[in-house]
mmCIF file of C-alpha atoms (C1' of nucleotides) in Angstrom:
data_model
loop_
_atom_site.group_PDB
_atom_site.id
_atom_site.type_symbol
_atom_site.label_atom_id
_atom_site.label_comp_id
_atom_site.label_asym_id
_atom_site.label_seq_id
_atom_site.Cartn_x
_atom_site.Cartn_y
_atom_site.Cartn_z
ATOM 1 C CA MET A 1 5.244 -30.724 -11.220
ATOM 2 C CA PRO A 2 4.250 -30.458 -14.831
ATOM 3 C CA ASN A 3 4.879 -26.803 -15.448
ATOM 4 C CA ASN A 4 8.342 -25.600 -16.230
ATOM 5 C CA ILE A 5 9.098 -22.476 -14.362
ATOM 6 C CA SER A 6 11.393 -20.297 -16.270
ATOM 7 C CA GLY A 7 9.393 -20.409 -19.467
ATOM 8 C CA SER A 8 7.436 -17.250 -19.824
ATOM 9 C CA SER A 9 4.674 -19.041 -21.633
ATOM 10 C CA LYS A 10 2.628 -20.212 -18.746
ATOM 11 C CA SER A 11 3.302 -17.827 -15.929
ATOM 12 C CA SER A 12 3.211 -14.568 -17.853
ATOM 13 C CA PRO A 13 0.702 -13.796 -20.503
ATOM 14 C CA GLU A 14 1.083 -10.403 -22.004
ATOM 15 C CA TRP A 15 -1.605 -8.696 -20.026
ATOM 16 C CA PHE A 16 0.029 -9.954 -16.888
ATOM 17 C CA ASP A 17 3.135 -7.981 -17.748
ATOM 18 C CA ALA A 18 0.975 -4.906 -17.924
ATOM 19 C CA TRP A 19 -0.340 -5.558 -14.483
ATOM 20 C CA ARG A 20 3.135 -6.191 -13.093
ATOM 21 C CA GLY A 21 4.169 -2.934 -14.603
ATOM 22 C CA VAL A 22 1.409 -1.127 -12.809
ATOM 23 C CA LEU A 23 2.291 -2.884 -9.594
ATOM 24 C CA PHE A 24 5.969 -2.027 -9.703
ATOM 25 C CA ALA A 25 5.604 1.444 -11.044
ATOM 26 C CA HIS A 26 3.150 2.234 -8.343
ATOM 27 C CA GLY A 27 5.392 0.948 -5.589
ATOM 28 C CA GLN A 28 8.464 2.797 -6.733
ATOM 29 C CA VAL A 29 6.822 6.082 -7.489
ATOM 30 C CA ILE A 30 4.775 6.081 -4.294
ATOM 31 C CA ARG A 31 7.957 5.642 -2.340
ATOM 32 C CA GLU A 32 9.626 8.552 -4.038
ATOM 33 C CA ILE A 33 6.646 10.784 -3.458
ATOM 34 C CA GLU A 34 6.389 9.869 0.175
ATOM 35 C CA LYS A 35 10.035 10.474 0.628
ATOM 36 C CA TYR A 36 9.797 13.906 -0.928
ATOM 37 C CA LEU A 37 6.669 15.014 0.877
ATOM 38 C CA GLN A 38 7.927 13.878 4.190
ATOM 39 C CA ALA A 39 11.392 15.387 3.845
ATOM 40 C CA GLU A 40 10.403 18.725 2.385
ATOM 41 C CA HIS A 41 7.010 19.337 3.893
ATOM 42 C CA GLN A 42 6.554 16.900 6.759
ATOM 43 C CA LEU A 43 3.439 15.809 4.961
ATOM 44 C CA PRO A 44 2.306 12.190 4.702
ATOM 45 C CA LEU A 45 1.049 11.269 1.276
ATOM 46 C CA SER A 46 -2.397 10.542 2.649
ATOM 47 C CA TRP A 47 -2.641 14.066 3.943
ATOM 48 C CA PHE A 48 -1.518 15.507 0.683
ATOM 49 C CA ASP A 49 -4.036 13.417 -1.157
ATOM 50 C CA VAL A 50 -6.907 14.619 1.018
ATOM 51 C CA LEU A 51 -5.846 18.224 0.778
ATOM 52 C CA GLY A 52 -5.559 17.925 -2.954
ATOM 53 C CA ARG A 53 -8.997 16.530 -3.355
ATOM 54 C CA LEU A 54 -10.465 19.246 -1.244
ATOM 55 C CA ALA A 55 -8.513 21.896 -3.062
ATOM 56 C CA SER A 56 -9.981 20.903 -6.384
ATOM 57 C CA ALA A 57 -13.495 20.518 -5.092
ATOM 58 C CA PRO A 58 -16.022 23.347 -5.391
ATOM 59 C CA SER A 59 -16.028 25.402 -2.190
ATOM 60 C CA ALA A 60 -13.083 23.295 -1.088
ATOM 61 C CA ARG A 61 -15.421 20.957 0.711
ATOM 62 C CA LEU A 62 -16.322 17.304 0.461
ATOM 63 C CA ARG A 63 -18.328 14.860 2.506
ATOM 64 C CA MET A 64 -16.555 12.027 4.215
ATOM 65 C CA SER A 65 -18.153 9.564 1.880
ATOM 66 C CA GLU A 66 -17.110 11.517 -1.169
ATOM 67 C CA LEU A 67 -13.583 11.595 0.101
ATOM 68 C CA SER A 68 -13.419 7.928 0.767
ATOM 69 C CA GLU A 69 -15.001 6.963 -2.505
ATOM 70 C CA ALA A 70 -12.433 8.637 -4.631
ATOM 71 C CA ALA A 71 -9.653 7.788 -2.324
ATOM 72 C CA LEU A 72 -7.265 5.094 -1.567
ATOM 73 C CA PHE A 73 -8.563 4.385 1.930
ATOM 74 C CA THR A 74 -11.772 3.133 3.406
ATOM 75 C CA ARG A 75 -14.232 5.134 5.404
ATOM 76 C CA SER A 76 -12.910 3.792 8.657
ATOM 77 C CA GLY A 77 -9.433 5.002 8.121
ATOM 78 C CA LEU A 78 -10.675 8.313 6.918
ATOM 79 C CA THR A 79 -12.257 9.283 10.202
ATOM 80 C CA ARG A 80 -8.949 9.153 12.029
ATOM 81 C CA LEU A 81 -7.093 10.627 9.126
ATOM 82 C CA VAL A 82 -9.373 13.654 9.064
ATOM 83 C CA ASP A 83 -9.000 13.824 12.833
ATOM 84 C CA ARG A 84 -5.246 14.169 12.541
ATOM 85 C CA ILE A 85 -5.308 16.600 9.656
ATOM 86 C CA GLY A 86 -7.848 18.612 11.572
ATOM 87 C CA GLU A 87 -5.675 18.699 14.660
ATOM 88 C CA ALA A 88 -3.003 20.209 12.480
ATOM 89 C CA GLY A 89 -5.428 22.908 11.450
ATOM 90 C CA LEU A 90 -5.446 22.065 7.776
ATOM 91 C CA VAL A 91 -9.064 21.042 7.542
ATOM 92 C CA ARG A 92 -12.147 21.288 9.714
ATOM 93 C CA ARG A 93 -15.485 19.552 9.912
ATOM 94 C CA GLU A 94 -18.761 21.278 9.374
ATOM 95 C CA ARG A 95 -22.306 20.041 9.792
ATOM 96 C CA ILE A 96 -24.354 19.747 6.694
ATOM 97 C CA ALA A 97 -27.626 21.594 6.592
ATOM 98 C CA GLY A 98 -30.454 19.237 5.864
ATOM 99 C CA ASP A 99 -28.713 16.004 6.748
ATOM 100 C CA ARG A 100 -27.682 15.766 10.330
ATOM 101 C CA ARG A 101 -25.864 12.530 9.770
ATOM 102 C CA GLY A 102 -23.408 13.991 7.344
ATOM 103 C CA VAL A 103 -20.273 16.016 7.789
ATOM 104 C CA SER A 104 -18.407 18.221 5.400
ATOM 105 C CA VAL A 105 -14.674 18.365 5.467
ATOM 106 C CA VAL A 106 -13.514 21.859 4.599
ATOM 107 C CA LEU A 107 -10.100 23.004 3.618
ATOM 108 C CA THR A 108 -8.803 25.833 5.833
ATOM 109 C CA PRO A 109 -6.636 28.620 4.455
ATOM 110 C CA ALA A 110 -3.660 27.001 6.180
ATOM 111 C CA GLY A 111 -4.556 23.763 4.493
ATOM 112 C CA ARG A 112 -4.696 25.332 1.111
ATOM 113 C CA GLU A 113 -1.410 27.034 1.585
ATOM 114 C CA LYS A 114 0.233 23.862 2.754
ATOM 115 C CA PHE A 115 -1.078 22.039 -0.276
ATOM 116 C CA GLU A 116 0.050 24.696 -2.704
ATOM 117 C CA GLN A 117 3.486 24.745 -1.193
ATOM 118 C CA ALA A 118 3.873 21.032 -1.703
ATOM 119 C CA PHE A 119 2.109 20.739 -5.033
ATOM 120 C CA GLU A 120 4.823 21.869 -7.352
ATOM 121 C CA GLY A 121 7.468 19.653 -5.760
ATOM 122 C CA HIS A 122 5.090 16.747 -5.832
ATOM 123 C CA ARG A 123 4.529 17.300 -9.482
ATOM 124 C CA ALA A 124 8.222 17.466 -10.141
ATOM 125 C CA THR A 125 8.739 14.253 -8.177
ATOM 126 C CA VAL A 126 6.194 12.370 -10.207
ATOM 127 C CA GLU A 127 7.685 13.669 -13.343
ATOM 128 C CA GLN A 128 11.142 12.563 -12.387
ATOM 129 C CA ALA A 129 10.182 9.242 -10.873
ATOM 130 C CA PHE A 130 7.481 8.283 -13.336
ATOM 131 C CA SER A 131 6.989 10.091 -16.578
ATOM 132 C CA SER A 132 10.613 10.745 -17.334
ATOM 133 C CA LYS A 133 10.978 6.994 -17.614
ATOM 134 C CA MET A 134 8.898 6.878 -20.754
ATOM 135 C CA SER A 135 8.113 8.796 -23.898
ATOM 136 C CA PRO A 136 5.247 11.247 -24.261
ATOM 137 C CA ARG A 137 3.665 8.818 -26.622
ATOM 138 C CA GLN A 138 3.798 6.140 -23.999
ATOM 139 C CA TRP A 139 2.395 8.154 -21.125
ATOM 140 C CA ARG A 140 -0.432 9.189 -23.373
ATOM 141 C CA GLN A 141 -1.128 5.553 -24.102
ATOM 142 C CA VAL A 142 -0.947 4.631 -20.442
ATOM 143 C CA GLY A 143 -3.263 7.473 -19.471
ATOM 144 C CA LYS A 144 -5.755 6.414 -22.094
ATOM 145 C CA ALA A 145 -5.601 2.742 -21.265
ATOM 146 C CA LEU A 146 -6.061 3.290 -17.536
ATOM 147 C CA GLU A 147 -8.585 6.038 -17.849
ATOM 148 C CA CYS A 148 -11.421 3.713 -17.057
ATOM 149 C CA PHE A 149 -10.124 3.136 -13.541
ATOM 150 C CA ILE A 150 -10.365 6.732 -12.557
ATOM 151 C CA ARG A 151 -13.399 7.479 -10.481
ATOM 152 C CA LYS A 152 -14.763 10.558 -12.005
ATOM 153 C CA ARG A 153 -15.637 13.250 -9.572
ATOM 154 C CA VAL A 154 -19.323 13.642 -10.200
ATOM 155 C CA LEU A 155 -20.074 16.927 -8.619
ATOM 156 C CA THR A 156 -23.289 18.676 -9.045
ATOM 157 C CA GLY A 157 -22.193 22.200 -9.848
ATOM 158 C CA MET B 1 10.772 26.593 -15.523
ATOM 159 C CA PRO B 2 12.581 24.897 -18.359
ATOM 160 C CA ASN B 3 9.736 22.732 -19.485
ATOM 161 C CA ASN B 4 6.248 23.654 -20.267
ATOM 162 C CA ILE B 5 5.086 20.372 -21.419
ATOM 163 C CA SER B 6 2.758 20.119 -24.299
ATOM 164 C CA GLY B 7 0.271 22.776 -23.588
ATOM 165 C CA SER B 8 -1.739 22.002 -20.532
ATOM 166 C CA SER B 9 0.049 23.907 -17.846
ATOM 167 C CA LYS B 10 -3.012 23.559 -15.696
ATOM 168 C CA SER B 11 -3.332 21.153 -12.819
ATOM 169 C CA SER B 12 -3.230 18.040 -14.953
ATOM 170 C CA PRO B 13 -0.622 17.658 -17.624
ATOM 171 C CA GLU B 14 -0.999 14.582 -19.696
ATOM 172 C CA TRP B 15 1.653 12.597 -17.953
ATOM 173 C CA PHE B 16 -0.107 13.247 -14.701
ATOM 174 C CA ASP B 17 -3.176 11.496 -15.996
ATOM 175 C CA ALA B 18 -1.003 8.484 -16.702
ATOM 176 C CA TRP B 19 0.178 8.476 -13.165
ATOM 177 C CA ARG B 20 -3.313 8.885 -11.802
ATOM 178 C CA GLY B 21 -4.316 5.947 -13.905
ATOM 179 C CA VAL B 22 -1.632 3.829 -12.403
ATOM 180 C CA LEU B 23 -2.628 4.954 -8.945
ATOM 181 C CA PHE B 24 -6.268 4.139 -9.328
ATOM 182 C CA ALA B 25 -5.830 0.953 -11.294
ATOM 183 C CA HIS B 26 -3.459 -0.285 -8.687
ATOM 184 C CA GLY B 27 -5.812 0.466 -5.832
ATOM 185 C CA GLN B 28 -8.815 -1.162 -7.389
ATOM 186 C CA VAL B 29 -7.141 -4.257 -8.678
ATOM 187 C CA ILE B 30 -5.211 -4.826 -5.526
ATOM 188 C CA ARG B 31 -8.445 -4.793 -3.604
ATOM 189 C CA GLU B 32 -10.042 -7.313 -5.846
ATOM 190 C CA ILE B 33 -7.074 -9.588 -5.640
ATOM 191 C CA GLU B 34 -6.886 -9.397 -1.893
ATOM 192 C CA LYS B 35 -10.555 -10.076 -1.597
ATOM 193 C CA TYR B 36 -10.263 -13.152 -3.777
ATOM 194 C CA LEU B 37 -7.148 -14.598 -2.173
ATOM 195 C CA GLN B 38 -8.504 -14.093 1.286
ATOM 196 C CA ALA B 39 -11.934 -15.467 0.595
ATOM 197 C CA GLU B 40 -10.938 -18.499 -1.436
ATOM 198 C CA HIS B 41 -7.555 -19.399 -0.030
ATOM 199 C CA GLN B 42 -7.156 -17.544 3.278
ATOM 200 C CA LEU B 43 -4.020 -16.132 1.779
ATOM 201 C CA PRO B 44 -2.837 -12.536 2.175
ATOM 202 C CA LEU B 45 -1.534 -10.997 -1.019
ATOM 203 C CA SER B 46 1.884 -10.538 0.499
ATOM 204 C CA TRP B 47 2.095 -14.288 1.162
ATOM 205 C CA PHE B 48 1.021 -15.064 -2.335
ATOM 206 C CA ASP B 49 3.597 -12.676 -3.685
ATOM 207 C CA VAL B 50 6.411 -14.281 -1.746
ATOM 208 C CA LEU B 51 5.324 -17.783 -2.646
ATOM 209 C CA GLY B 52 5.154 -16.800 -6.291
ATOM 210 C CA ARG B 53 8.594 -15.347 -6.368
ATOM 211 C CA LEU B 54 9.982 -18.463 -4.741
ATOM 212 C CA ALA B 55 8.019 -20.700 -7.063
ATOM 213 C CA SER B 56 9.606 -19.102 -10.068
ATOM 214 C CA ALA B 57 13.133 -19.024 -8.693
ATOM 215 C CA PRO B 58 15.615 -21.764 -9.438
ATOM 216 C CA SER B 59 15.513 -24.379 -6.712
ATOM 217 C CA ALA B 60 12.559 -22.509 -5.280
ATOM 218 C CA ARG B 61 14.875 -20.568 -3.039
ATOM 219 C CA LEU B 62 15.852 -16.940 -2.589
ATOM 220 C CA ARG B 63 17.828 -14.951 -0.108
ATOM 221 C CA MET B 64 16.067 -12.453 2.069
ATOM 222 C CA SER B 65 17.738 -9.583 0.248
ATOM 223 C CA GLU B 66 16.740 -10.972 -3.113
ATOM 224 C CA LEU B 67 13.166 -11.235 -1.948
ATOM 225 C CA SER B 68 13.045 -7.719 -0.625
ATOM 226 C CA GLU B 69 14.733 -6.243 -3.666
ATOM 227 C CA ALA B 70 12.187 -7.516 -6.059
ATOM 228 C CA ALA B 71 9.334 -7.030 -3.704
ATOM 229 C CA LEU B 72 6.998 -4.435 -2.475
ATOM 230 C CA PHE B 73 8.207 -4.451 1.108
ATOM 231 C CA THR B 74 11.368 -3.516 2.861
ATOM 232 C CA ARG B 75 13.774 -5.907 4.561
ATOM 233 C CA SER B 76 12.396 -5.233 7.954
ATOM 234 C CA GLY B 77 8.874 -6.196 7.082
ATOM 235 C CA LEU B 78 10.123 -9.238 5.261
ATOM 236 C CA THR B 79 11.617 -10.845 8.334
ATOM 237 C CA ARG B 80 8.266 -10.989 10.113
ATOM 238 C CA LEU B 81 6.474 -11.891 6.928
ATOM 239 C CA VAL B 82 8.729 -14.905 6.362
ATOM 240 C CA ASP B 83 8.256 -15.741 10.019
ATOM 241 C CA ARG B 84 4.533 -15.961 9.592
ATOM 242 C CA ILE B 85 4.624 -17.828 6.321
ATOM 243 C CA GLY B 86 7.105 -20.166 7.911
ATOM 244 C CA GLU B 87 4.863 -20.792 10.887
ATOM 245 C CA ALA B 88 2.207 -21.847 8.435
ATOM 246 C CA GLY B 89 4.656 -24.363 6.970
ATOM 247 C CA LEU B 90 4.748 -22.869 3.481
ATOM 248 C CA VAL B 91 8.391 -21.836 3.527
ATOM 249 C CA ARG B 92 11.420 -22.515 5.669
ATOM 250 C CA ARG B 93 14.753 -20.921 6.262
ATOM 251 C CA GLU B 94 18.033 -22.554 5.470
ATOM 252 C CA ARG B 95 21.559 -21.497 6.210
ATOM 253 C CA ILE B 96 23.726 -20.656 3.287
ATOM 254 C CA ALA B 97 26.953 -22.557 2.861
ATOM 255 C CA GLY B 98 29.837 -20.128 2.707
ATOM 256 C CA ASP B 99 28.105 -17.115 4.190
ATOM 257 C CA ARG B 100 26.950 -17.506 7.680
ATOM 258 C CA ARG B 101 25.211 -14.179 7.651
ATOM 259 C CA GLY B 102 22.823 -15.113 4.924
ATOM 260 C CA VAL B 103 19.642 -17.091 4.940
ATOM 261 C CA SER B 104 17.801 -18.797 2.125
ATOM 262 C CA VAL B 105 14.050 -18.884 2.099
ATOM 263 C CA VAL B 106 12.912 -22.130 0.579
ATOM 264 C CA LEU B 107 9.499 -23.081 -0.677
ATOM 265 C CA THR B 108 8.138 -26.231 0.948
ATOM 266 C CA PRO B 109 5.984 -28.713 -0.929
ATOM 267 C CA ALA B 110 2.990 -27.407 0.992
ATOM 268 C CA GLY B 111 3.926 -23.912 -0.047
ATOM 269 C CA ARG B 112 4.144 -24.825 -3.684
ATOM 270 C CA GLU B 113 0.830 -26.580 -3.542
ATOM 271 C CA LYS B 114 -0.829 -23.613 -1.867
ATOM 272 C CA PHE B 115 0.561 -21.332 -4.479
ATOM 273 C CA GLU B 116 -0.543 -23.436 -7.363
ATOM 274 C CA GLN B 117 -4.000 -23.767 -5.976
ATOM 275 C CA ALA B 118 -4.336 -20.026 -5.774
ATOM 276 C CA PHE B 119 -2.503 -19.096 -8.923
ATOM 277 C CA GLU B 120 -5.221 -19.791 -11.466
ATOM 278 C CA GLY B 121 -7.835 -17.881 -9.577
ATOM 279 C CA HIS B 122 -5.485 -14.992 -9.061
ATOM 280 C CA ARG B 123 -4.831 -14.915 -12.743
ATOM 281 C CA ALA B 124 -8.502 -14.910 -13.461
ATOM 282 C CA THR B 125 -9.071 -12.132 -10.963
ATOM 283 C CA VAL B 126 -6.449 -9.920 -12.552
ATOM 284 C CA GLU B 127 -7.860 -10.622 -15.900
ATOM 285 C CA GLN B 128 -11.338 -9.717 -14.857
ATOM 286 C CA ALA B 129 -10.420 -6.694 -12.716
ATOM 287 C CA PHE B 130 -7.645 -5.320 -14.862
ATOM 288 C CA SER B 131 -7.064 -6.469 -18.348
ATOM 289 C CA SER B 132 -10.658 -6.966 -19.348
ATOM 290 C CA LYS B 133 -11.012 -3.227 -18.930
ATOM 291 C CA MET B 134 -8.815 -2.544 -21.924
ATOM 292 C CA SER B 135 -7.938 -3.799 -25.328
ATOM 293 C CA PRO B 136 -5.059 -6.203 -26.063
ATOM 294 C CA ARG B 137 -3.370 -3.357 -27.903
ATOM 295 C CA GLN B 138 -3.641 -1.232 -24.816
ATOM 296 C CA TRP B 139 -2.287 -3.726 -22.339
ATOM 297 C CA ARG B 140 0.604 -4.351 -24.630
ATOM 298 C CA GLN B 141 1.342 -0.644 -24.650
ATOM 299 C CA VAL B 142 1.022 -0.415 -20.887
ATOM 300 C CA GLY B 143 3.317 -3.371 -20.386
ATOM 301 C CA LYS B 144 5.848 -1.857 -22.687
ATOM 302 C CA ALA B 145 5.693 1.605 -21.145
ATOM 303 C CA LEU B 146 6.031 0.378 -17.595
ATOM 304 C CA GLU B 147 8.544 -2.294 -18.379
ATOM 305 C CA CYS B 148 11.387 -0.173 -17.039
ATOM 306 C CA PHE B 149 9.972 -0.259 -13.565
ATOM 307 C CA ILE B 150 10.132 -3.988 -13.281
ATOM 308 C CA ARG B 151 13.146 -5.184 -11.399
ATOM 309 C CA LYS B 152 14.427 -7.920 -13.546
ATOM 310 C CA ARG B 153 15.283 -11.087 -11.894
ATOM 311 C CA VAL B 154 18.899 -11.484 -12.866
ATOM 312 C CA LEU B 155 19.425 -15.134 -12.372
ATOM 313 C CA THR B 156 22.397 -16.915 -13.696
ATOM 314 C CA GLY B 157 20.917 -19.934 -15.370
ATOM 315 C "C1'" DC C 1 47.108 -10.048 13.814
ATOM 316 C "C1'" DG C 2 43.891 -6.576 15.579
ATOM 317 C "C1'" DC C 3 40.752 -3.086 14.691
ATOM 318 C "C1'" DA C 4 37.428 -0.658 11.758
ATOM 319 C "C1'" DT C 5 34.027 -0.747 8.241
ATOM 320 C "C1'" DA C 6 30.464 -2.845 5.497
ATOM 321 C "C1'" DC C 7 26.970 -6.229 4.967
ATOM 322 C "C1'" DA C 8 22.862 -9.692 6.154
ATOM 323 C "C1'" DG C 9 19.246 -10.130 8.829
ATOM 324 C "C1'" DT C 10 16.525 -9.455 13.160
ATOM 325 C "C1'" DT C 11 14.195 -6.934 16.840
ATOM 326 C "C1'" DG C 12 11.809 -2.815 19.530
ATOM 327 C "C1'" DC C 13 8.776 0.473 18.772
ATOM 328 C "C1'" DG C 14 5.241 3.568 16.909
ATOM 329 C "C1'" DC C 15 1.977 4.564 13.530
ATOM 330 C "C1'" DG C 16 -1.679 4.017 10.230
ATOM 331 C "C1'" DT C 17 -5.044 1.081 8.182
ATOM 332 C "C1'" DA C 18 -8.790 -2.485 7.872
ATOM 333 C "C1'" DT C 19 -12.483 -5.253 9.969
ATOM 334 C "C1'" DA C 20 -16.390 -5.284 12.471
ATOM 335 C "C1'" DA C 21 -19.490 -3.592 15.848
ATOM 336 C "C1'" DC C 22 -21.730 0.501 17.192
ATOM 337 C "C1'" DT C 23 -24.491 5.271 17.361
ATOM 338 C "C1'" DA C 24 -27.365 8.263 15.117
ATOM 339 C "C1'" DA C 25 -30.304 10.120 11.488
ATOM 340 C "C1'" DT C 26 -33.051 9.361 7.321
ATOM 341 C "C1'" DG C 27 -36.479 7.167 4.494
ATOM 342 C "C1'" DA C 28 -39.862 3.587 3.361
ATOM 343 C "C1'" DT C 29 -43.775 0.723 4.713
ATOM 344 C "C1'" DT C 30 -47.721 -0.083 7.083
ATOM 345 C "C1'" DA D 1 -47.178 7.263 14.235
ATOM 346 C "C1'" DA D 2 -44.388 2.810 14.877
ATOM 347 C "C1'" DT D 3 -41.296 -0.115 12.796
ATOM 348 C "C1'" DC D 4 -37.705 -1.777 9.823
ATOM 349 C "C1'" DA D 5 -34.105 -1.123 6.649
ATOM 350 C "C1'" DT D 6 -30.560 1.936 4.892
ATOM 351 C "C1'" DT D 7 -27.100 5.379 5.077
ATOM 352 C "C1'" DA D 8 -23.347 8.464 7.483
ATOM 353 C "C1'" DG D 9 -19.920 8.412 10.277
ATOM 354 C "C1'" DT D 10 -17.283 7.018 14.587
ATOM 355 C "C1'" DT D 11 -15.096 3.889 17.838
ATOM 356 C "C1'" DA D 12 -12.549 -0.670 19.614
ATOM 357 C "C1'" DT D 13 -9.422 -3.792 18.428
ATOM 358 C "C1'" DA D 14 -5.838 -6.161 15.954
ATOM 359 C "C1'" DC D 15 -2.459 -6.544 12.642
ATOM 360 C "C1'" DG D 16 1.131 -5.441 9.351
ATOM 361 C "C1'" DC D 17 4.599 -2.222 7.805
ATOM 362 C "C1'" DG D 18 8.544 1.054 8.136
ATOM 363 C "C1'" DC D 19 12.221 3.319 10.718
ATOM 364 C "C1'" DA D 20 16.071 2.959 13.414
ATOM 365 C "C1'" DA D 21 18.925 0.478 16.533
ATOM 366 C "C1'" DC D 22 21.042 -3.884 17.321
ATOM 367 C "C1'" DT D 23 23.573 -8.831 16.708
ATOM 368 C "C1'" DG D 24 26.536 -11.396 14.215
ATOM 369 C "C1'" DT D 25 29.565 -12.331 10.083
ATOM 370 C "C1'" DA D 26 32.657 -10.969 6.399
ATOM 371 C "C1'" DT D 27 36.072 -8.039 4.473
ATOM 372 C "C1'" DG D 28 39.571 -4.303 4.239
ATOM 373 C "C1'" DC D 29 43.689 -1.995 6.123
ATOM 374 C "C1'" DG D 30 47.528 -0.677 8.856
#
DNA sequence: CGCATACAGTTGCGCGTATAACTAATGATT
DNA sequence: AATCATTAGTTATACGCGCAACTGTATGCG
């Protein structure tokens, strides 16, 4: 076929390298984080993620839809996920006054404690696996460039 | 602790924003890509990834271990993945002369065609979902900063 | 030469997620 | 008030991945 393979001209424009970087960085760092959380806290990353979002929400509560919006999973997966975390006593569901369809997921004290225990190590893991691989200047650039992908938490105070 | 990095000792130091950016960008772009590949080519992203790696390898062939090293999955998952892609006729296995343990995965003509059909659209999808969200300067910076995560294909020419 | 160790890849199993169909409540339209 | 469309969340099913144990081959060592 016409295209010559090994040449970087066709198969890899510059912006594609950026994407590949995101792809690989993500994969490697996620693995490290999961390894750490599982080994030290018996905590799946998905649990940690949910706990973290709740912990930084006002009143430590979020609706299912709010959770899934910001999150890496879909609504469907979230139901079971919250089930499991709930069974472990780290969150609980509460009805919402005024909308009988909705449910709030609330962080329990046990959940907050679990999260706080894991947080520092998680931070250290990200630092070691991710940010230590680049200069401050660079991570600032990366943060700025990818800022637009971050779903802002729009929370009415 | 030894390091109090540049001021913000709160919940989000600057390098953490960079990581969050990677996390979110990855999630969103991956979704878009998967949606496109599935809708237009009935091709899971993992298949496309394998086909692409093979397509850009000399002789369009790679060992299982080479595939898994560079890739986003582990060896175990790869066996089944290659099974499925093989059943679809896009790759095939071949024994390696001189090492009866090893197996080469080889791209078939059908596999190459499938990949090439999907490649352009994939490229366009990444461009639209990822790189159009930032300036050329920025994606260059991102590419540079995350370069170290990319497992280089060390291929003796 | 015979046994132990390391390596390449595959298989059994369990778990978690996504897709789609479903229940239930809300809101809009008439 | 009755109906239709929309939204919130759950459930049924299937599929893909990772972990750990297993087969078979290669290599090291006494």
